[in-house]
Amino acid sequence: MNGNHKIIIFFSLLAVRLVQIAESSVVSTGDFNKDFFVTWSPSHVNTSAHGRERSLKLDQESGAGFSSNQMFLFGEIDMQVKLVPGHSAGTVVAYYLTSDQPNRDEIDFEFLGNVAGQPYILQTNIFADGFDNREERVNLWFDPTKDFHTYSILWNLHQIVFMVDWVPIRVYRNHADKGVGFPRWQPMSIKVSLWDGDSWATRGGRDKIDWSKGPFIASFKNYKIDACIWNGNARFCRGESPTNWWHKHKYSTLTSTQRRLFKWVRKYHMIYDYCQDNERFQNNLPKECSLPKY
């Protein structure tokens, strides 16, 4: 093979690689009809004419849900949500990433309804290689039923950060080198649902859904997906590139301002942390509980 042929092949491969990198990240359209499909009970899903707002309904007949068309490996997902108002005990609004595999990875926001006048509880959970039991719960510092608020997941090779209106409420670091499970190989889709969880969601299932207060409506808008689209090759999503901005060093830990906000949430709004539940784990807490969060 002569030198000219080598040069042509090199630039051809480079062009293919650049196309793959360019296609690896997506900034979403903002149109639910284009980026998501309804997974169950279409009659309980209402989407605005322009596709930029969507609501889910729960009644005695059914709940409802939708899922992203694409699967992703790392990135940042934002969703504005307005939760079920009034007496919402027993209802669960779930907004999460999941690989849907037997040994699944999952990153969960779960909003647990409550009796009228009592605060919503936001539960977060993480599955890694099929194992969960990593629940944390916080009371929100505002009424999440009065207006839309932004709930975000930043997921990179270094950490998973759950944020509420850009305030970090939870950090789960990648301690895979120390034997701690961390979602890093399986692509995940974005799923949203509203369903009947009254067997467990409110006071351990003691407060049931009052169907006379229904139907129950949760609303969603102004989502943003900036993530690596899964194309069958994890290297493209795991590598640093201009599009895979989330892997950059500046996103490898919390900033000093984020740390202050994080500590504030933990001090004043956290109501359950699995890493403090010695009784549940019989004084053998999961390994990550003794490792740094940032």
Tab-separated table of C-alpha atoms in Angstrom:
chain	number	residue	atom	x	y	z
A	1	MET	CA	0.000	0.000	0.000
A	2	ASN	CA	1.530	3.300	-1.057
A	3	GLY	CA	1.624	6.456	1.030
A	4	ASN	CA	-1.292	8.162	-0.728
A	5	HIS	CA	-3.589	5.205	-0.055
A	6	LYS	CA	-2.592	5.241	3.630
A	7	ILE	CA	-3.408	8.947	3.855
A	8	ILE	CA	-6.799	8.445	2.177
A	9	ILE	CA	-7.676	5.562	4.517
A	10	PHE	CA	-6.553	7.557	7.561
A	11	PHE	CA	-8.735	10.532	6.709
A	12	SER	CA	-11.667	8.265	5.826
A	13	LEU	CA	-11.462	6.609	9.235
A	14	LEU	CA	-11.069	10.007	10.885
A	15	ALA	CA	-14.202	11.267	9.109
A	16	VAL	CA	-16.182	8.234	10.266
A	17	ARG	CA	-14.944	8.754	13.838
A	18	LEU	CA	-15.904	12.444	13.796
A	19	VAL	CA	-19.372	11.603	12.551
A	20	GLN	CA	-19.768	9.004	15.313
A	21	ILE	CA	-18.669	11.547	17.937
A	22	ALA	CA	-20.970	14.217	16.532
A	23	GLU	CA	-23.904	11.827	16.606
A	24	SER	CA	-23.137	10.537	20.085
A	25	SER	CA	-24.681	13.469	21.927
A	26	VAL	CA	-28.156	14.886	21.569
A	27	VAL	CA	-29.729	18.092	22.734
A	28	SER	CA	-33.398	17.149	22.729
A	29	THR	CA	-36.106	18.650	20.563
A	30	GLY	CA	-38.324	19.547	23.532
A	31	ASP	CA	-41.244	17.815	21.780
A	32	PHE	CA	-42.625	14.877	23.752
A	33	ASN	CA	-44.147	13.433	20.581
A	34	LYS	CA	-40.729	13.264	18.900
A	35	ASP	CA	-38.485	12.118	21.750
A	36	PHE	CA	-40.822	9.806	23.685
A	37	PHE	CA	-43.469	7.145	23.117
A	38	VAL	CA	-46.398	6.210	25.368
A	39	THR	CA	-45.729	2.920	27.155
A	40	TRP	CA	-49.130	2.333	28.715
A	41	SER	CA	-52.658	3.707	28.880
A	42	PRO	CA	-52.639	6.294	26.040
A	43	SER	CA	-56.084	7.478	27.164
A	44	HIS	CA	-54.455	8.700	30.385
A	45	VAL	CA	-51.745	10.708	28.593
A	46	ASN	CA	-52.496	14.233	27.403
A	47	THR	CA	-49.981	16.124	25.253
A	48	SER	CA	-50.294	19.784	24.250
A	49	ALA	CA	-50.762	20.697	20.588
A	50	HIS	CA	-47.147	21.863	20.248
A	51	GLY	CA	-45.848	18.752	22.027
A	52	ARG	CA	-43.974	20.670	24.710
A	53	GLU	CA	-46.176	19.813	27.691
A	54	ARG	CA	-47.537	16.486	28.778
A	55	SER	CA	-49.663	15.286	31.686
A	56	LEU	CA	-50.374	11.862	33.112
A	57	LYS	CA	-53.598	10.840	34.814
A	58	LEU	CA	-54.205	8.229	37.516
A	59	ASP	CA	-57.693	6.979	38.311
A	60	GLN	CA	-59.206	3.677	39.413
A	61	GLU	CA	-58.949	2.411	35.864
A	62	SER	CA	-55.238	2.970	35.276
A	63	GLY	CA	-52.105	5.029	35.646
A	64	ALA	CA	-49.919	5.924	32.672
A	65	GLY	CA	-46.342	6.249	31.467
A	66	PHE	CA	-43.980	7.138	28.642
A	67	SER	CA	-40.402	6.333	27.643
A	68	SER	CA	-37.650	7.852	25.515
A	69	ASN	CA	-37.156	6.573	21.981
A	70	GLN	CA	-33.392	6.457	22.472
A	71	MET	CA	-31.153	4.838	25.063
A	72	PHE	CA	-28.240	6.739	26.569
A	73	LEU	CA	-24.938	6.087	28.318
A	74	PHE	CA	-23.956	9.117	30.435
A	75	GLY	CA	-25.122	12.706	30.178
A	76	GLU	CA	-27.463	15.149	31.880
A	77	ILE	CA	-31.247	14.906	31.887
A	78	ASP	CA	-33.511	17.747	33.073
A	79	MET	CA	-37.285	17.564	33.453
A	80	GLN	CA	-39.668	20.172	34.805
A	81	VAL	CA	-42.412	18.534	36.859
A	82	LYS	CA	-45.536	19.748	38.646
A	83	LEU	CA	-46.813	17.098	41.038
A	84	VAL	CA	-50.298	15.901	41.947
A	85	PRO	CA	-51.933	18.622	44.107
A	86	GLY	CA	-54.101	18.237	47.191
A	87	HIS	CA	-54.657	14.818	48.759
A	88	SER	CA	-52.128	12.698	46.867
A	89	ALA	CA	-51.491	9.918	49.410
A	90	GLY	CA	-50.613	6.609	47.784
A	91	THR	CA	-49.718	8.091	44.400
A	92	VAL	CA	-46.224	7.761	42.965
A	93	VAL	CA	-44.711	9.863	40.200
A	94	ALA	CA	-41.560	8.181	38.902
A	95	TYR	CA	-38.959	9.846	36.676
A	96	TYR	CA	-35.935	7.668	36.112
A	97	LEU	CA	-33.294	6.074	33.912
A	98	THR	CA	-33.315	2.288	33.554
A	99	SER	CA	-31.525	-0.356	31.506
A	100	ASP	CA	-34.451	-2.816	31.755
A	101	GLN	CA	-32.071	-5.766	32.086
A	102	PRO	CA	-32.207	-8.606	34.668
A	103	ASN	CA	-29.039	-7.151	36.220
A	104	ARG	CA	-30.365	-3.695	35.642
A	105	ASP	CA	-28.883	-0.317	36.333
A	106	GLU	CA	-31.311	2.400	37.348
A	107	ILE	CA	-31.256	5.998	38.600
A	108	ASP	CA	-34.573	6.962	40.223
A	109	PHE	CA	-36.533	10.015	41.257
A	110	GLU	CA	-39.740	8.871	42.990
A	111	PHE	CA	-42.202	11.456	44.294
A	112	LEU	CA	-44.349	9.983	47.046
A	113	GLY	CA	-47.732	11.639	47.535
A	114	ASN	CA	-49.086	12.524	50.946
A	115	VAL	CA	-52.280	13.425	52.761
A	116	ALA	CA	-53.405	17.025	52.244
A	117	GLY	CA	-51.285	19.456	54.253
A	118	GLN	CA	-48.334	17.101	54.644
A	119	PRO	CA	-45.147	17.481	52.580
A	120	TYR	CA	-44.323	15.464	49.509
A	121	ILE	CA	-41.435	13.049	49.984
A	122	LEU	CA	-38.794	12.751	47.284
A	123	GLN	CA	-37.151	9.341	47.280
A	124	THR	CA	-34.046	8.617	45.223
A	125	ASN	CA	-32.599	5.195	44.561
A	126	ILE	CA	-29.796	3.647	42.527
A	127	PHE	CA	-29.577	0.153	41.074
A	128	ALA	CA	-26.155	-1.115	40.015
A	129	ASP	CA	-25.770	-4.569	38.470
A	130	GLY	CA	-29.236	-5.529	39.685
A	131	PHE	CA	-28.774	-4.500	43.313
A	132	ASP	CA	-30.578	-1.564	44.919
A	133	ASN	CA	-31.425	-0.915	48.601
A	134	ARG	CA	-29.879	2.531	48.260
A	135	GLU	CA	-32.875	4.706	49.116
A	136	GLU	CA	-32.607	8.249	50.386
A	137	ARG	CA	-35.557	10.501	51.210
A	138	VAL	CA	-35.858	14.251	51.548
A	139	ASN	CA	-38.694	16.673	52.211
A	140	LEU	CA	-38.686	19.384	49.578
A	141	TRP	CA	-38.281	23.000	50.744
A	142	PHE	CA	-41.170	24.211	48.567
A	143	ASP	CA	-44.611	23.016	47.503
A	144	PRO	CA	-43.923	20.964	44.340
A	145	THR	CA	-47.612	21.010	43.373
A	146	LYS	CA	-47.914	24.796	42.953
A	147	ASP	CA	-45.534	25.214	40.046
A	148	PHE	CA	-43.016	23.429	37.858
A	149	HIS	CA	-39.558	22.705	39.257
A	150	THR	CA	-36.520	21.255	37.504
A	151	TYR	CA	-35.302	17.791	38.505
A	152	SER	CA	-31.949	16.805	37.001
A	153	ILE	CA	-29.650	13.804	36.801
A	154	LEU	CA	-25.969	14.290	35.962
A	155	TRP	CA	-24.405	10.912	35.193
A	156	ASN	CA	-20.767	10.584	34.227
A	157	LEU	CA	-17.796	8.296	34.823
A	158	HIS	CA	-17.054	10.032	38.130
A	159	GLN	CA	-20.411	10.451	39.862
A	160	ILE	CA	-24.185	10.568	39.727
A	161	VAL	CA	-25.688	13.819	41.008
A	162	PHE	CA	-29.405	14.304	41.684
A	163	MET	CA	-30.414	17.972	41.568
A	164	VAL	CA	-33.575	19.930	42.375
A	165	ASP	CA	-33.569	23.385	40.775
A	166	TRP	CA	-29.785	22.889	40.442
A	167	VAL	CA	-29.382	22.172	44.163
A	168	PRO	CA	-27.573	18.828	44.601
A	169	ILE	CA	-29.568	16.625	46.948
A	170	ARG	CA	-27.633	13.418	46.447
A	171	VAL	CA	-24.236	12.313	45.165
A	172	TYR	CA	-23.229	8.738	44.364
A	173	ARG	CA	-19.560	8.436	43.484
A	174	ASN	CA	-17.933	5.893	41.224
A	175	HIS	CA	-16.048	3.659	43.653
A	176	ALA	CA	-16.005	0.683	41.282
A	177	ASP	CA	-12.256	0.336	41.888
A	178	LYS	CA	-13.140	-0.457	45.512
A	179	GLY	CA	-15.759	-3.072	44.629
A	180	VAL	CA	-18.819	-0.793	44.770
A	181	GLY	CA	-21.391	-1.162	41.998
A	182	PHE	CA	-21.725	1.836	39.671
A	183	PRO	CA	-23.820	2.169	36.486
A	184	ARG	CA	-21.194	2.533	33.757
A	185	TRP	CA	-21.713	-0.073	31.029
A	186	GLN	CA	-25.434	-0.454	30.413
A	187	PRO	CA	-27.336	2.124	28.329
A	188	MET	CA	-30.540	3.404	29.871
A	189	SER	CA	-33.780	4.894	28.611
A	190	ILE	CA	-35.691	7.733	30.296
A	191	LYS	CA	-39.034	6.701	31.747
A	192	VAL	CA	-41.828	8.656	33.426
A	193	SER	CA	-44.930	7.199	35.075
A	194	LEU	CA	-47.781	7.936	37.475
A	195	TRP	CA	-49.136	4.934	39.325
A	196	ASP	CA	-50.863	3.476	42.374
A	197	GLY	CA	-48.263	2.779	45.049
A	198	ASP	CA	-50.527	2.866	48.079
A	199	SER	CA	-49.249	-0.509	49.324
A	200	TRP	CA	-46.025	1.236	50.420
A	201	ALA	CA	-45.639	4.869	49.317
A	202	THR	CA	-47.256	6.861	52.147
A	203	ARG	CA	-46.377	5.967	55.745
A	204	GLY	CA	-45.444	2.466	54.664
A	205	GLY	CA	-48.820	1.911	53.035
A	206	ARG	CA	-50.982	3.047	55.941
A	207	ASP	CA	-52.396	6.004	53.988
A	208	LYS	CA	-54.258	4.717	50.943
A	209	ILE	CA	-55.404	6.492	47.807
A	210	ASP	CA	-58.709	8.294	48.265
A	211	TRP	CA	-60.215	7.801	44.829
A	212	SER	CA	-62.927	10.357	45.551
A	213	LYS	CA	-60.149	13.004	45.345
A	214	GLY	CA	-59.165	11.902	41.821
A	215	PRO	CA	-58.377	11.884	39.042
A	216	PHE	CA	-54.780	12.621	39.957
A	217	ILE	CA	-52.739	14.632	37.466
A	218	ALA	CA	-48.978	15.204	37.187
A	219	SER	CA	-47.531	17.503	34.510
A	220	PHE	CA	-44.209	17.695	32.671
A	221	LYS	CA	-42.523	20.234	30.379
A	222	ASN	CA	-39.248	21.867	29.282
A	223	TYR	CA	-37.221	18.684	29.420
A	224	LYS	CA	-33.660	18.645	28.139
A	225	ILE	CA	-31.673	15.579	27.132
A	226	ASP	CA	-27.964	16.191	26.627
A	227	ALA	CA	-26.578	12.674	26.628
A	228	CYS	CA	-24.638	10.122	24.651
A	229	ILE	CA	-26.948	8.138	22.375
A	230	TRP	CA	-26.247	4.427	22.587
A	231	ASN	CA	-24.978	3.036	19.295
A	232	GLY	CA	-23.757	-0.333	20.529
A	233	ASN	CA	-20.235	0.767	21.424
A	234	ALA	CA	-19.608	1.936	24.972
A	235	ARG	CA	-16.219	3.441	24.055
A	236	PHE	CA	-17.869	6.333	22.223
A	237	CYS	CA	-19.864	7.272	25.310
A	238	ARG	CA	-17.095	6.646	27.830
A	239	GLY	CA	-14.429	8.636	25.982
A	240	GLU	CA	-13.783	12.328	26.450
A	241	SER	CA	-14.805	14.464	23.490
A	242	PRO	CA	-16.241	17.945	22.885
A	243	THR	CA	-19.751	16.475	22.904
A	244	ASN	CA	-19.222	14.277	25.968
A	245	TRP	CA	-18.711	17.374	28.124
A	246	TRP	CA	-19.999	15.688	31.279
A	247	HIS	CA	-16.810	13.591	31.636
A	248	LYS	CA	-14.590	16.673	31.917
A	249	HIS	CA	-12.623	17.137	35.109
A	250	LYS	CA	-14.754	20.090	36.236
A	251	TYR	CA	-17.734	17.715	36.536
A	252	SER	CA	-15.835	15.034	38.441
A	253	THR	CA	-16.918	16.389	41.826
A	254	LEU	CA	-19.119	19.068	43.367
A	255	THR	CA	-18.014	22.684	43.308
A	256	SER	CA	-17.544	24.500	46.631
A	257	THR	CA	-20.953	26.180	46.208
A	258	GLN	CA	-22.606	22.862	45.416
A	259	ARG	CA	-21.040	21.309	48.498
A	260	ARG	CA	-22.504	24.009	50.726
A	261	LEU	CA	-25.966	23.467	49.228
A	262	PHE	CA	-25.578	19.700	49.459
A	263	LYS	CA	-24.701	19.907	53.158
A	264	TRP	CA	-27.688	22.223	53.740
A	265	VAL	CA	-30.080	19.719	52.178
A	266	ARG	CA	-28.603	16.857	54.194
A	267	LYS	CA	-28.811	18.795	57.446
A	268	TYR	CA	-32.267	20.319	57.178
A	269	HIS	CA	-34.281	18.249	54.701
A	270	MET	CA	-33.067	14.655	54.741
A	271	ILE	CA	-35.434	12.248	56.486
A	272	TYR	CA	-33.927	8.878	55.538
A	273	ASP	CA	-30.466	7.725	54.485
A	274	TYR	CA	-29.804	4.021	53.945
A	275	CYS	CA	-26.224	4.641	55.040
A	276	GLN	CA	-27.487	5.441	58.551
A	277	ASP	CA	-29.847	2.469	58.814
A	278	ASN	CA	-27.746	0.069	60.890
A	279	GLU	CA	-30.803	-1.921	61.929
A	280	ARG	CA	-31.782	-2.661	58.346
A	281	PHE	CA	-28.273	-3.768	57.393
A	282	GLN	CA	-27.562	-5.443	60.755
A	283	ASN	CA	-24.591	-3.149	61.425
A	284	ASN	CA	-23.020	-4.120	58.101
A	285	LEU	CA	-23.611	-1.012	56.018
A	286	PRO	CA	-22.849	-1.103	52.274
A	287	LYS	CA	-19.217	-0.372	51.459
A	288	GLU	CA	-19.910	2.987	49.764
A	289	CYS	CA	-21.303	4.358	53.024
A	290	SER	CA	-17.784	4.665	54.434
A	291	LEU	CA	-16.320	6.177	51.269
A	292	PRO	CA	-16.218	9.884	50.324
A	293	LYS	CA	-19.049	11.400	48.286
A	294	TYR	CA	-16.776	14.026	46.709
